[in-house]
Coordinates of C-alpha atoms in Angstrom, one line a residue:
M1 CA 20.9 2.1 9.9
L2 CA 19.5 1.4 6.5
Q3 CA 16.0 0.1 5.9
K4 CA 16.3 -2.8 3.5
I5 CA 13.1 -4.6 4.0
R6 CA 9.8 -3.3 2.7
D7 CA 6.4 -4.7 3.8
K8 CA 3.3 -5.3 1.8
A9 CA -0.2 -5.1 3.2
T10 CA -3.8 -4.4 2.4
G11 CA -7.0 -3.7 4.2
W12 CA -7.9 -4.3 7.9
L13 CA -8.8 -7.9 7.6
A14 CA -6.1 -8.9 5.2
Y15 CA -3.7 -6.8 7.3
A16 CA -4.3 -9.0 10.3
I17 CA -4.2 -12.3 8.4
I18 CA -2.2 -12.4 5.2
I19 CA 0.3 -9.7 6.0
L20 CA 1.2 -11.2 9.4
I21 CA 2.2 -14.3 7.5
S22 CA 4.2 -12.5 4.8
I23 CA 6.2 -9.9 6.8
P24 CA 9.5 -11.2 8.2
F25 CA 10.2 -10.5 11.8
A26 CA 13.4 -8.8 10.6
L27 CA 11.3 -5.9 9.5
W28 CA 11.5 -4.2 12.9
G29 CA 15.1 -5.1 13.8
L30 CA 16.4 -7.8 16.1
N31 CA 17.0 -5.5 19.1
E32 CA 13.4 -4.3 19.1
Y33 CA 12.0 -7.7 18.4
F34 CA 13.7 -9.3 21.3
G35 CA 12.8 -6.4 23.7
G36 CA 16.2 -4.8 23.7
A37 CA 14.9 -1.3 22.9
P38 CA 12.1 0.7 24.6
T39 CA 8.9 1.1 22.6
Q40 CA 8.5 4.5 21.0
V41 CA 5.1 5.9 20.7
V42 CA 3.8 8.1 17.9
A43 CA 0.3 8.8 19.2
E44 CA -2.0 8.3 22.1
V45 CA -5.7 7.9 21.5
N46 CA -7.8 8.2 24.7
G47 CA -4.9 6.8 26.6
V48 CA -4.1 3.9 24.2
E49 CA -0.6 4.1 22.7
I50 CA 0.2 3.6 19.1
P51 CA 3.8 2.3 18.7
A52 CA 6.2 3.7 16.2
R53 CA 6.6 0.2 14.8
A54 CA 2.9 0.1 13.8
Y55 CA 3.3 3.5 12.2
Q56 CA 6.3 2.5 10.2
Q57 CA 4.6 -0.6 9.0
E58 CA 1.5 1.3 7.9
F59 CA 3.5 3.9 6.1
Q60 CA 5.5 1.3 4.2
Q61 CA 2.3 -0.6 3.4
Q62 CA 0.7 2.5 1.8
R63 CA 3.9 3.4 0.0
Q64 CA 4.2 -0.1 -1.5
Q65 CA 0.6 0.0 -2.6
L66 CA 1.2 3.3 -4.3
A67 CA 4.3 2.0 -6.0
Q68 CA 2.4 -0.9 -7.4
M69 CA -0.1 1.5 -9.0
F70 CA 2.9 3.1 -10.8
G71 CA 4.3 -0.3 -11.9
G72 CA 6.7 -0.8 -9.1
R73 CA 8.3 2.6 -8.5
I74 CA 6.8 5.9 -7.6
P75 CA 7.9 8.6 -10.1
S76 CA 10.0 11.4 -8.8
G77 CA 7.9 14.3 -7.6
A78 CA 4.6 12.3 -8.0
V79 CA 3.9 12.0 -4.2
D80 CA 4.4 14.3 -1.2
E81 CA 6.3 12.0 1.3
D82 CA 5.2 14.1 4.2
M83 CA 1.6 13.8 3.2
M84 CA 1.9 10.1 2.9
R85 CA 3.4 9.9 6.4
E86 CA 0.6 12.0 7.8
N87 CA -2.0 9.8 6.1
A88 CA -0.4 6.7 7.6
L89 CA -0.6 8.3 11.1
Q90 CA -4.2 9.3 10.6
T91 CA -5.1 5.8 9.4
L92 CA -3.8 4.3 12.7
I93 CA -5.6 6.9 14.8
R94 CA -8.9 6.3 12.9
R95 CA -8.5 2.6 13.3
E96 CA -8.0 2.9 17.1
L97 CA -10.9 5.3 17.5
V98 CA -13.3 3.0 15.6
A99 CA -12.0 -0.1 17.6
Q100 CA -12.7 1.7 20.9
M101 CA -16.2 2.6 19.8
A102 CA -16.9 -0.9 18.6
K103 CA -15.9 -2.3 22.0
E104 CA -17.9 0.3 23.8
K105 CA -21.1 -0.6 21.8
G106 CA -20.6 -4.3 22.7
F107 CA -19.4 -5.7 19.4
R108 CA -17.6 -9.0 20.0
I109 CA -16.0 -11.7 17.8
S110 CA -16.5 -15.3 19.0
P111 CA -13.6 -17.7 19.1
S112 CA -15.4 -20.0 16.6
A113 CA -15.7 -17.1 14.1
V114 CA -12.0 -16.4 14.4
A115 CA -11.2 -20.1 14.0
S116 CA -13.4 -20.2 10.8
E117 CA -11.6 -17.2 9.4
I118 CA -8.2 -18.7 10.1
R119 CA -9.2 -22.1 8.6
A120 CA -10.2 -20.3 5.4
V121 CA -6.7 -18.7 4.9
P122 CA -5.1 -20.6 1.9
G123 CA -1.6 -20.2 3.5
F124 CA -2.7 -22.4 6.4
Q125 CA -4.1 -25.2 4.2
R126 CA -2.9 -28.3 2.4
D127 CA -4.9 -29.6 -0.5
G128 CA -7.7 -27.1 0.4
V129 CA -8.0 -28.3 4.1
F130 CA -6.8 -26.5 7.2
D131 CA -3.5 -28.0 8.4
P132 CA -2.7 -27.4 12.1
E133 CA 0.9 -28.4 11.6
R134 CA 1.3 -25.8 8.8
Y135 CA -0.4 -23.2 10.9
R136 CA 2.1 -23.9 13.8
Q137 CA 5.1 -23.8 11.5
I138 CA 4.1 -20.5 10.0
M139 CA 3.5 -19.0 13.5
E140 CA 6.9 -20.4 14.6
A141 CA 8.6 -18.9 11.5
Q142 CA 7.2 -15.5 12.3
R143 CA 8.2 -15.8 16.0
R144 CA 4.5 -15.2 16.8
S145 CA 2.3 -17.1 19.2
P146 CA -1.0 -18.4 17.9
A147 CA -2.8 -16.5 20.7
E148 CA -1.3 -13.2 19.6
F149 CA -2.1 -13.9 16.0
E150 CA -5.7 -14.9 16.8
A151 CA -6.1 -11.7 18.8
R152 CA -5.0 -9.6 15.8
V153 CA -7.5 -11.5 13.5
A154 CA -10.3 -10.9 16.1
Q155 CA -9.5 -7.2 16.2
A156 CA -9.6 -6.9 12.4
M157 CA -12.9 -8.8 12.2
L158 CA -14.3 -6.6 14.9
L159 CA -13.5 -3.4 12.9
E160 CA -14.9 -5.0 9.8
Q161 CA -18.1 -6.1 11.6
F162 CA -18.7 -2.7 13.2
Q163 CA -18.0 -0.6 10.1
S164 CA -20.1 -2.8 7.8
G165 CA -22.9 -3.0 10.3
Y166 CA -23.0 0.7 10.8
Q167 CA -22.9 1.4 7.1
R168 CA -25.7 -1.0 6.4
S169 CA -27.9 0.8 8.9
A170 CA -28.0 4.0 6.8
F171 CA -31.6 5.0 5.9
L172 CA -32.3 4.8 2.2
P173 CA -35.9 5.8 0.9
E174 CA -37.1 3.7 -2.0
A175 CA -38.1 6.9 -3.8
M176 CA -34.5 7.9 -3.8
V177 CA -33.5 4.6 -5.4
E178 CA -36.2 5.0 -8.1
D179 CA -35.0 8.5 -8.9
F180 CA -31.4 7.3 -9.1
V181 CA -32.3 4.5 -11.6
R182 CA -34.4 6.9 -13.8
L183 CA -31.5 9.3 -14.0
R184 CA -28.7 6.7 -14.2
H185 CA -30.3 4.8 -17.1
E186 CA -31.9 7.8 -18.9
R187 CA -31.7 7.8 -22.7
R188 CA -31.4 11.0 -24.7
Q189 CA -31.8 11.5 -28.5
V190 CA -29.3 13.9 -30.0
S191 CA -27.7 15.1 -33.2
V192 CA -24.0 16.0 -33.1
H193 CA -21.8 17.8 -35.6
R194 CA -18.0 18.0 -35.1
F195 CA -16.0 20.8 -36.7
P196 CA -12.5 19.4 -37.0
A197 CA -9.8 22.1 -36.4
E198 CA -7.5 20.5 -38.9
A199 CA -10.0 21.2 -41.7
Y200 CA -9.2 24.9 -41.2
A201 CA -5.4 24.6 -41.1
E202 CA -5.0 25.2 -44.8
R203 CA -6.7 28.5 -44.6
V204 CA -4.3 29.8 -42.0
Q205 CA -1.2 31.8 -43.1
V206 CA 1.4 32.8 -40.4
S207 CA 3.9 35.5 -41.2
E208 CA 7.5 35.7 -40.0
E209 CA 6.5 38.8 -38.1
E210 CA 3.8 36.9 -36.2
I211 CA 6.3 34.2 -35.3
A212 CA 8.8 36.7 -34.0
A213 CA 6.2 38.5 -32.0
Y214 CA 5.0 35.3 -30.4
Y215 CA 8.6 34.3 -29.6
A216 CA 9.2 37.7 -28.0
E217 CA 6.0 37.4 -25.9
H218 CA 6.3 33.7 -24.9
G219 CA 10.0 33.1 -24.9
E220 CA 9.9 31.2 -21.6
Q221 CA 8.1 28.4 -23.4
F222 CA 11.1 27.8 -25.6
Q223 CA 14.0 27.2 -23.3
T224 CA 16.3 24.3 -22.9
P225 CA 15.7 22.8 -19.4
E226 CA 18.4 23.3 -16.7
R227 CA 20.5 20.2 -16.5
L228 CA 23.5 19.0 -14.5
R229 CA 26.1 16.3 -14.0
L230 CA 26.9 14.8 -10.6
A231 CA 30.1 13.4 -9.1
Y232 CA 29.3 10.7 -6.6
L233 CA 30.6 8.0 -4.3
L234 CA 28.5 4.8 -4.3
L235 CA 28.6 2.2 -1.5
D236 CA 27.3 -1.1 -3.0
D237 CA 27.2 -4.4 -1.1
A238 CA 27.8 -6.3 -4.4
T239 CA 31.1 -4.5 -4.8
L240 CA 32.0 -5.0 -1.1
A241 CA 31.3 -8.7 -1.3
E242 CA 34.2 -9.0 -3.8
Q243 CA 36.6 -7.6 -1.2
V244 CA 35.7 -10.3 1.4
S245 CA 38.1 -13.3 1.6
V246 CA 37.1 -16.5 3.4
T247 CA 39.3 -19.4 4.6
E248 CA 38.2 -22.9 5.7
A249 CA 39.3 -22.1 9.2
D250 CA 37.0 -19.1 9.3
L251 CA 34.1 -21.2 8.3
R252 CA 34.8 -24.0 10.9
R253 CA 35.1 -21.3 13.6
E254 CA 31.8 -19.7 12.4
Y255 CA 30.1 -23.1 12.5
E256 CA 31.2 -23.8 16.1
Q257 CA 30.4 -20.3 17.3
R258 CA 26.9 -20.3 15.8
S259 CA 26.1 -24.0 16.3
D260 CA 22.8 -23.2 17.8
L261 CA 21.6 -22.0 14.4
F262 CA 22.3 -25.5 13.0
T263 CA 20.8 -27.4 15.9
Q264 CA 17.2 -28.4 15.8
P265 CA 16.1 -28.2 19.4
E266 CA 14.1 -30.9 21.1
E267 CA 10.4 -30.7 20.1
R268 CA 7.4 -32.4 21.8
R269 CA 4.1 -33.1 20.1
A270 CA 1.1 -32.6 22.4
S271 CA -2.6 -32.4 22.4
H272 CA -4.6 -30.4 24.8
I273 CA -8.0 -29.8 26.2
L274 CA -8.7 -26.1 27.1
I275 CA -11.3 -25.1 29.7
R276 CA -11.3 -21.3 29.2
I277 CA -11.5 -19.0 32.2
E278 CA -12.3 -15.4 31.2
P279 CA -10.1 -12.7 32.7
G280 CA -11.8 -11.3 35.9
A281 CA -14.0 -14.4 36.3
D282 CA -15.6 -14.7 39.7
A283 CA -15.1 -17.6 42.1
D284 CA -18.1 -19.5 40.9
A285 CA -17.0 -19.4 37.3
Q286 CA -13.5 -20.5 38.3
A287 CA -14.9 -23.4 40.4
A288 CA -17.1 -24.5 37.5
A289 CA -14.2 -24.5 35.1
E290 CA -12.2 -26.6 37.6
A291 CA -15.0 -29.1 37.9
R292 CA -15.2 -29.4 34.1
A293 CA -11.4 -30.0 33.9
R294 CA -11.5 -32.6 36.6
E295 CA -14.4 -34.4 34.9
A296 CA -12.6 -34.4 31.5
R297 CA -9.4 -35.7 33.2
A298 CA -11.5 -38.5 34.9
R299 CA -13.0 -39.5 31.5
I300 CA -9.5 -39.9 30.1
E301 CA -8.4 -41.9 33.1
A302 CA -11.4 -44.1 32.6
G303 CA -10.2 -45.0 29.1
E304 CA -11.9 -42.6 26.8
D305 CA -9.9 -41.4 23.8
F306 CA -8.2 -38.0 24.4
A307 CA -9.2 -36.6 21.0
E308 CA -12.8 -37.5 21.5
V309 CA -12.9 -35.9 24.9
A310 CA -11.3 -32.8 23.5
R311 CA -13.9 -32.6 20.7
A312 CA -16.6 -32.9 23.3
V313 CA -15.5 -30.5 26.0
S314 CA -12.5 -28.3 24.8
D315 CA -13.1 -24.6 24.4
D316 CA -10.4 -24.5 21.7
P317 CA -12.3 -23.9 18.4
M318 CA -9.6 -26.0 16.6
A319 CA -10.4 -29.1 18.7
E320 CA -13.3 -30.0 16.5
T321 CA -11.1 -30.7 13.5
A322 CA -7.7 -31.3 15.1
G323 CA -8.8 -33.3 18.2
G324 CA -6.8 -30.9 20.4
D325 CA -3.6 -31.6 18.5
L326 CA -1.1 -28.7 19.0
G327 CA 1.6 -30.1 16.7
Y328 CA 5.3 -30.0 17.7
I329 CA 6.2 -27.5 20.4
A330 CA 9.7 -26.2 21.2
R331 CA 10.8 -24.4 24.4
G332 CA 9.5 -20.9 24.4
D333 CA 6.5 -21.6 22.2
V334 CA 3.8 -21.9 25.0
D335 CA 3.0 -20.5 28.4
P336 CA 6.0 -21.1 30.7
T337 CA 3.8 -23.0 33.2
L338 CA 2.6 -25.3 30.5
E339 CA 6.1 -25.7 29.1
G340 CA 7.4 -26.7 32.6
V341 CA 4.9 -29.6 32.7
L342 CA 5.2 -30.7 29.1
F343 CA 9.0 -31.0 29.1
T344 CA 9.0 -33.3 32.2
M345 CA 6.5 -35.8 30.8
R346 CA 6.9 -39.1 29.1
V347 CA 5.2 -40.1 25.8
G348 CA 1.7 -41.1 26.6
D349 CA 1.4 -39.2 29.8
V350 CA -1.6 -37.0 30.5
S351 CA -1.2 -34.1 32.8
Q352 CA -3.4 -32.8 35.6
P353 CA -5.2 -29.6 34.7
V354 CA -2.6 -26.8 34.4
R355 CA -3.6 -23.1 35.1
T356 CA -2.4 -20.8 32.3
G357 CA -3.4 -17.4 31.0
L358 CA -6.1 -19.0 28.9
G359 CA -7.6 -21.0 31.7
L360 CA -7.1 -24.7 32.6
Q361 CA -5.3 -27.0 30.1
I362 CA -4.9 -30.7 30.2
I363 CA -2.1 -31.9 27.9
K364 CA -1.1 -35.3 26.5
L365 CA 2.5 -35.9 25.3
T366 CA 2.2 -37.9 22.0
A367 CA 5.7 -37.8 20.6
I368 CA 9.3 -36.5 21.2
E369 CA 11.6 -35.3 18.5
P370 CA 15.1 -35.2 20.0
S371 CA 17.6 -32.4 19.5
R372 CA 19.9 -32.9 16.4
R373 CA 22.8 -31.0 14.9
E374 CA 23.5 -30.7 11.2
P375 CA 27.0 -31.7 10.3
F376 CA 29.4 -29.0 9.0
E377 CA 29.5 -30.5 5.5
A378 CA 25.8 -30.3 5.1
V379 CA 25.5 -26.6 6.0
R380 CA 28.9 -25.4 4.7
D381 CA 27.4 -23.3 1.9
E382 CA 24.9 -21.7 4.4
V383 CA 27.7 -21.0 6.9
E384 CA 29.8 -19.3 4.1
A385 CA 26.9 -17.2 2.9
E386 CA 26.1 -16.1 6.4
F387 CA 29.8 -15.4 7.2
R388 CA 30.2 -13.3 4.0
S389 CA 27.0 -11.5 4.6
R390 CA 28.0 -10.5 8.1
R391 CA 31.5 -9.4 6.9
V392 CA 29.9 -7.3 4.2
E393 CA 27.4 -5.8 6.6
G394 CA 30.3 -4.9 9.0
L395 CA 32.3 -3.4 6.2
H396 CA 29.2 -1.6 5.0
I397 CA 28.6 0.0 8.4
E398 CA 32.3 0.9 8.8
L399 CA 32.6 2.5 5.3
T400 CA 29.2 4.2 5.7
E401 CA 30.5 5.9 8.8
R402 CA 33.7 7.0 7.1
L403 CA 31.7 8.2 4.1
L404 CA 29.4 10.2 6.3
T405 CA 32.2 11.7 8.4
E406 CA 34.5 12.7 5.6
S407 CA 31.9 14.0 3.2
F408 CA 30.4 16.2 6.0
E409 CA 33.7 17.5 7.4
Q410 CA 35.0 18.2 3.9
P411 CA 31.9 19.5 2.1
G412 CA 33.7 21.0 -0.8
T413 CA 35.1 17.9 -2.3
L414 CA 34.6 14.1 -2.4
Q415 CA 38.3 13.3 -2.6
P416 CA 38.9 12.8 1.2
A417 CA 35.8 10.6 1.4
A418 CA 37.0 8.5 -1.6
E419 CA 40.5 8.1 0.0
A420 CA 39.0 7.1 3.4
T421 CA 36.6 4.5 1.9
G422 CA 38.6 3.3 -1.1
L423 CA 35.7 4.1 -3.3
S424 CA 36.2 5.7 -6.8
I425 CA 34.5 8.9 -7.7
A426 CA 32.1 8.3 -10.6
Y427 CA 30.2 10.8 -12.8
T428 CA 26.7 10.8 -14.3
D429 CA 25.8 11.9 -17.7
W430 CA 23.8 15.1 -18.2
F431 CA 20.2 14.9 -16.9
T432 CA 17.3 17.2 -16.2
R433 CA 14.7 17.3 -13.4
Q434 CA 13.0 14.5 -15.2
G435 CA 16.0 12.2 -14.4
A436 CA 17.9 9.8 -16.5
A437 CA 16.8 6.4 -18.0
E438 CA 19.3 4.5 -15.9
G439 CA 22.0 4.9 -13.2
I440 CA 21.7 6.7 -10.0
A441 CA 20.2 9.8 -11.7
S442 CA 17.1 7.6 -12.3
E443 CA 16.6 7.2 -8.6
P444 CA 13.8 9.5 -7.2
E445 CA 15.8 9.8 -3.9
V446 CA 18.8 11.2 -5.8
L447 CA 16.7 13.5 -8.0
R448 CA 15.2 15.1 -4.9
V449 CA 18.7 16.0 -3.7
A450 CA 20.4 16.8 -7.0
F451 CA 18.6 20.0 -7.7
S452 CA 18.5 21.1 -4.0
Q453 CA 20.0 24.4 -3.0
E454 CA 22.6 22.7 -0.9
V455 CA 24.1 20.7 -3.8
R456 CA 23.7 23.5 -6.4
Q457 CA 25.8 25.7 -4.0
G458 CA 28.6 23.3 -4.3
R459 CA 28.4 21.2 -1.1
N460 CA 28.4 17.5 -0.7
S461 CA 24.9 16.0 -0.1
D462 CA 23.9 14.0 3.0
L463 CA 24.0 10.3 2.7
I464 CA 21.2 9.1 0.4
D465 CA 19.8 5.6 1.1
L466 CA 18.5 3.9 -2.0
P467 CA 15.7 1.4 -1.8
D468 CA 18.0 -1.5 -2.7
G469 CA 20.4 -0.8 0.2
R470 CA 23.0 1.1 -1.6
V471 CA 24.3 4.4 -0.1
V472 CA 25.4 7.4 -2.2
V473 CA 26.8 10.9 -1.6
V474 CA 26.6 13.3 -4.5
R475 CA 27.9 16.7 -5.4
L476 CA 27.6 19.0 -8.4
H477 CA 30.1 18.4 -11.2
E478 CA 28.7 20.5 -14.0
Y479 CA 25.6 22.7 -14.3
E480 CA 23.8 24.3 -17.2
P481 CA 21.0 26.7 -16.4
A482 CA 17.8 26.9 -18.5
A483 CA 18.5 29.0 -21.6
P484 CA 16.4 30.4 -24.5
R485 CA 16.5 28.4 -27.7
P486 CA 17.3 30.5 -30.7
L487 CA 14.3 31.7 -32.8
E488 CA 15.4 29.8 -35.9
E489 CA 15.4 26.6 -33.9
V490 CA 11.8 27.0 -32.6
A491 CA 10.2 28.9 -35.5
E492 CA 8.5 25.8 -36.9
E493 CA 7.1 24.9 -33.5
I494 CA 5.7 28.4 -33.1
R495 CA 4.2 28.3 -36.6
L496 CA 2.4 25.1 -35.8
Q497 CA 1.2 26.5 -32.5
L498 CA -0.2 29.6 -34.2
V499 CA -1.8 27.5 -36.9
W500 CA -3.5 25.3 -34.3
E501 CA -4.7 28.3 -32.3
E502 CA -6.2 30.0 -35.4
S503 CA -7.7 26.7 -36.7
R504 CA -9.3 26.2 -33.3
R505 CA -10.7 29.8 -33.3
L506 CA -12.1 29.3 -36.9
A507 CA -13.8 26.0 -35.9
E508 CA -15.3 27.6 -32.9
A509 CA -16.5 30.6 -34.9
D510 CA -18.2 28.5 -37.5
G511 CA -19.8 26.4 -34.7
A512 CA -21.0 29.5 -32.9
R513 CA -22.6 30.9 -36.0
A514 CA -24.4 27.5 -36.7
L515 CA -25.5 27.5 -33.0
E516 CA -27.0 31.0 -33.4
A517 CA -28.8 29.9 -36.6
L518 CA -30.3 26.8 -34.9
Q519 CA -31.4 28.8 -31.9
A520 CA -33.1 31.3 -34.3
G521 CA -35.2 28.5 -35.8
S522 CA -33.1 27.2 -38.8
D523 CA -33.2 23.5 -39.3
W524 CA -30.1 21.3 -38.8
A525 CA -29.1 20.8 -42.4
Q526 CA -29.7 24.4 -43.3
S527 CA -27.6 25.7 -40.4
L528 CA -24.6 23.4 -41.3
A529 CA -24.7 23.7 -45.1
G530 CA -21.3 24.2 -46.6
L531 CA -19.4 23.8 -43.2
P532 CA -16.6 21.3 -42.6
G533 CA -17.2 18.2 -40.5
E534 CA -19.6 15.3 -40.2
S535 CA -23.0 15.0 -38.5
T536 CA -24.5 12.1 -36.6
T537 CA -28.2 12.6 -36.3
E538 CA -31.0 11.4 -34.1
L539 CA -28.7 9.1 -32.1
W540 CA -30.0 7.7 -28.8
V541 CA -27.3 7.7 -26.1
T542 CA -26.9 6.8 -22.4
R543 CA -24.4 8.1 -19.9
D544 CA -22.0 5.2 -20.6
S545 CA -22.9 4.1 -24.2
G546 CA -19.6 5.4 -25.5
E547 CA -20.7 6.6 -29.0
L548 CA -19.6 10.2 -28.2
P549 CA -16.5 11.7 -26.6
G550 CA -16.7 11.8 -22.8
A551 CA -16.9 15.7 -22.7
V552 CA -19.8 15.6 -25.3
T553 CA -21.7 13.0 -23.3
S554 CA -21.3 15.0 -20.1
R555 CA -22.7 18.1 -21.9
V556 CA -25.6 16.1 -23.3
F557 CA -26.7 15.0 -19.9
T558 CA -26.3 18.5 -18.3
L559 CA -28.7 20.1 -20.7
N560 CA -32.3 20.8 -19.7
R561 CA -34.8 18.4 -21.1
P562 CA -36.6 19.7 -24.2
A563 CA -40.0 21.3 -23.6
N564 CA -42.9 21.9 -26.1
D565 CA -41.2 19.8 -28.7
R566 CA -38.4 22.4 -29.1
P567 CA -34.9 21.0 -29.2
V568 CA -32.2 22.3 -26.9
F569 CA -28.9 23.4 -28.6
S570 CA -25.4 23.7 -27.2
G571 CA -21.8 23.8 -28.3
L572 CA -18.4 23.1 -26.8
S573 CA -14.7 23.2 -27.7
L574 CA -12.8 20.0 -27.2
R575 CA -9.2 19.8 -25.9
D576 CA -7.9 18.8 -29.3
G577 CA -9.2 22.0 -30.8
D578 CA -12.4 20.6 -32.5
Y579 CA -15.8 22.2 -31.9
V580 CA -18.9 20.1 -31.3
L581 CA -22.5 21.3 -31.9
V582 CA -25.2 19.4 -30.0
A583 CA -29.0 19.3 -30.5
L584 CA -31.1 17.5 -27.8
Y585 CA -34.5 16.3 -29.1
A586 CA -35.9 14.0 -26.5
S587 CA -35.2 12.1 -23.3
E588 CA -36.6 8.9 -21.7
P589 CA -36.2 8.0 -18.1
G590 CA -34.5 4.7 -17.2
E591 CA -36.8 1.7 -16.7
L592 CA -37.1 0.5 -13.1
R593 CA -35.9 -3.1 -13.9
P594 CA -35.4 -5.3 -10.8
E595 CA -31.7 -5.8 -11.6
R596 CA -31.2 -2.1 -11.9
M597 CA -33.0 -1.4 -8.7
N598 CA -30.9 -4.0 -6.8
E599 CA -27.7 -2.5 -8.2
A600 CA -28.8 1.0 -7.3
R601 CA -29.7 0.0 -3.8
Q602 CA -26.2 -1.5 -3.3
Q603 CA -24.5 1.6 -4.8
L604 CA -26.5 4.1 -2.8
A605 CA -26.2 2.0 0.4
N606 CA -22.4 2.0 0.0
L607 CA -22.4 5.7 -0.7
Y608 CA -24.7 6.9 2.1
G609 CA -23.3 4.3 4.5
G610 CA -19.8 5.6 3.8
L611 CA -21.0 9.2 4.5
E612 CA -22.7 8.1 7.7
F613 CA -19.6 6.3 8.9
E614 CA -17.4 9.3 8.0
A615 CA -19.8 11.5 10.1
L616 CA -19.5 9.1 13.0
Y617 CA -15.7 9.2 12.8
Q618 CA -15.7 13.0 12.7
A619 CA -17.8 13.0 15.9
L620 CA -15.5 10.4 17.6
E621 CA -12.4 12.5 16.7
A622 CA -14.0 15.7 18.0
R623 CA -14.6 14.3 21.4
A624 CA -11.4 12.1 21.6
K625 CA -8.3 13.0 23.5
I626 CA -5.5 12.5 20.9
R627 CA -1.9 13.3 21.5
I628 CA 0.7 13.1 18.6
F629 CA 4.4 12.7 19.4
R630 CA 5.8 14.1 16.1
E631 CA 9.4 13.9 17.4
N632 CA 9.0 10.1 17.1
L633 CA 7.6 10.1 13.6

């Protein structure tokens, strides 16, 4: 009912490798994971379905990335949730379209390339070296077969290969690179004078009549914001946990009923030799594979070391470093046919070639780890934690249903819901649309609801799921609308505003007169004689040298270059009220240094390659048959 687990992910390639390691299988729910629920589809791209599970994962990934940009929590109102969901959907559609095109154009990823990529993942290494046992353990913990994982890695590498290859094919004339370097590293010589608005403040006198007139005209600027207080019922697992009582008999019974969780099933360590048979292989290819398998089996029977034969003939890319070792295998970890053979063998036995979905496999049983059960005393704390957790979860579900029912059926009060759940009605302090510093009024989910029409009309809200798993229902307790602040309270604010506006106007007026004088032929010093501010003269600047404010630098490099030794003059007002006068005397194109040329080639290649790839995607989208099932979003 409540989504308590958030995923984290980045990029296509990392998405396939790192994230598959870090996302718990509980993310999608036990029923769906074990096949208990039908697969919902959110889109279909040229006949290929995109499951709702992938959509939810992509959405949560993007939401988590955005939250990290804001320091861990997205501020209220900063993001359009519907837009984020649409972006997640379009990302998946785009990924599928590109994957289809890559396969159509014949792009392939070899098994050895996939193996190299996996070996390089730090999570699969011990002391900097790939560890097959650690790899197997991580796959087992994620309830994921190595074949499935390797297929996902291969797909991510395919997308990366296709996109990067297409982008690098963009045509980039050398003359364009040279022009870019000349412009990017151009130097310009300028003089700058800044008229500070504050230098004019002492000249400005503001009367009471002007203040009153401004207040009458701009009264909406001087209002107290609307604010409210909420009454609420909060369902918190930490509070529910205090209500759960546990006896020793409960724990003993729990241990016996769930003994399979504390029993390590029998595991068998095996090595294998894989003779791959591609899907759809013809009879000749299959016969050749069978001959290779028989030959490998004969070499082992003749006394050759299994690992050496595996390194020599196996199509498993891991065989080179692991000698065919698969680590320990439990029932359900491998192909059922292979499992049926493995769990009837004795240590040291070597099987005949076994046909599986991958091809032909010869396996050698190297060790058996028998089943063992942890004693109650060793796992008592774990049993108690799990027992309490399930009791709290059951209580949470039960009380959530009561809270939902009563607050909906009695929308004008929280009292029936409080009595039905045993929760106490609590109250927030006053807060505005900006929220509170702490408490539930600091939660973006609550803020979105608190000022809604439904709540302001006096009805209970719907259940609000908070990110940490808590559930809350709110209703309006007290409300204060926005109201004008009295003139005497805001008079000083208005005076300062009027002083600033007039100071800005005076600075701009002096700057404009000086600009006219310069354009008429006066020299720099003469035009600025007696005026406030300071000048910086004959300064050489580049686009990123940093000596000037960003707005001034932008203006300098948008001016036409001087002609016939005549300076170019301009002026601009800054956001802080100051006015800046600029004189441009000379410009020098950037030097075509090798390091600059190389950097420019890379930048332009990325830019134009990205544009080329975007154009390709637009073409793919235009001709694709895409269906979106919004009812499943």
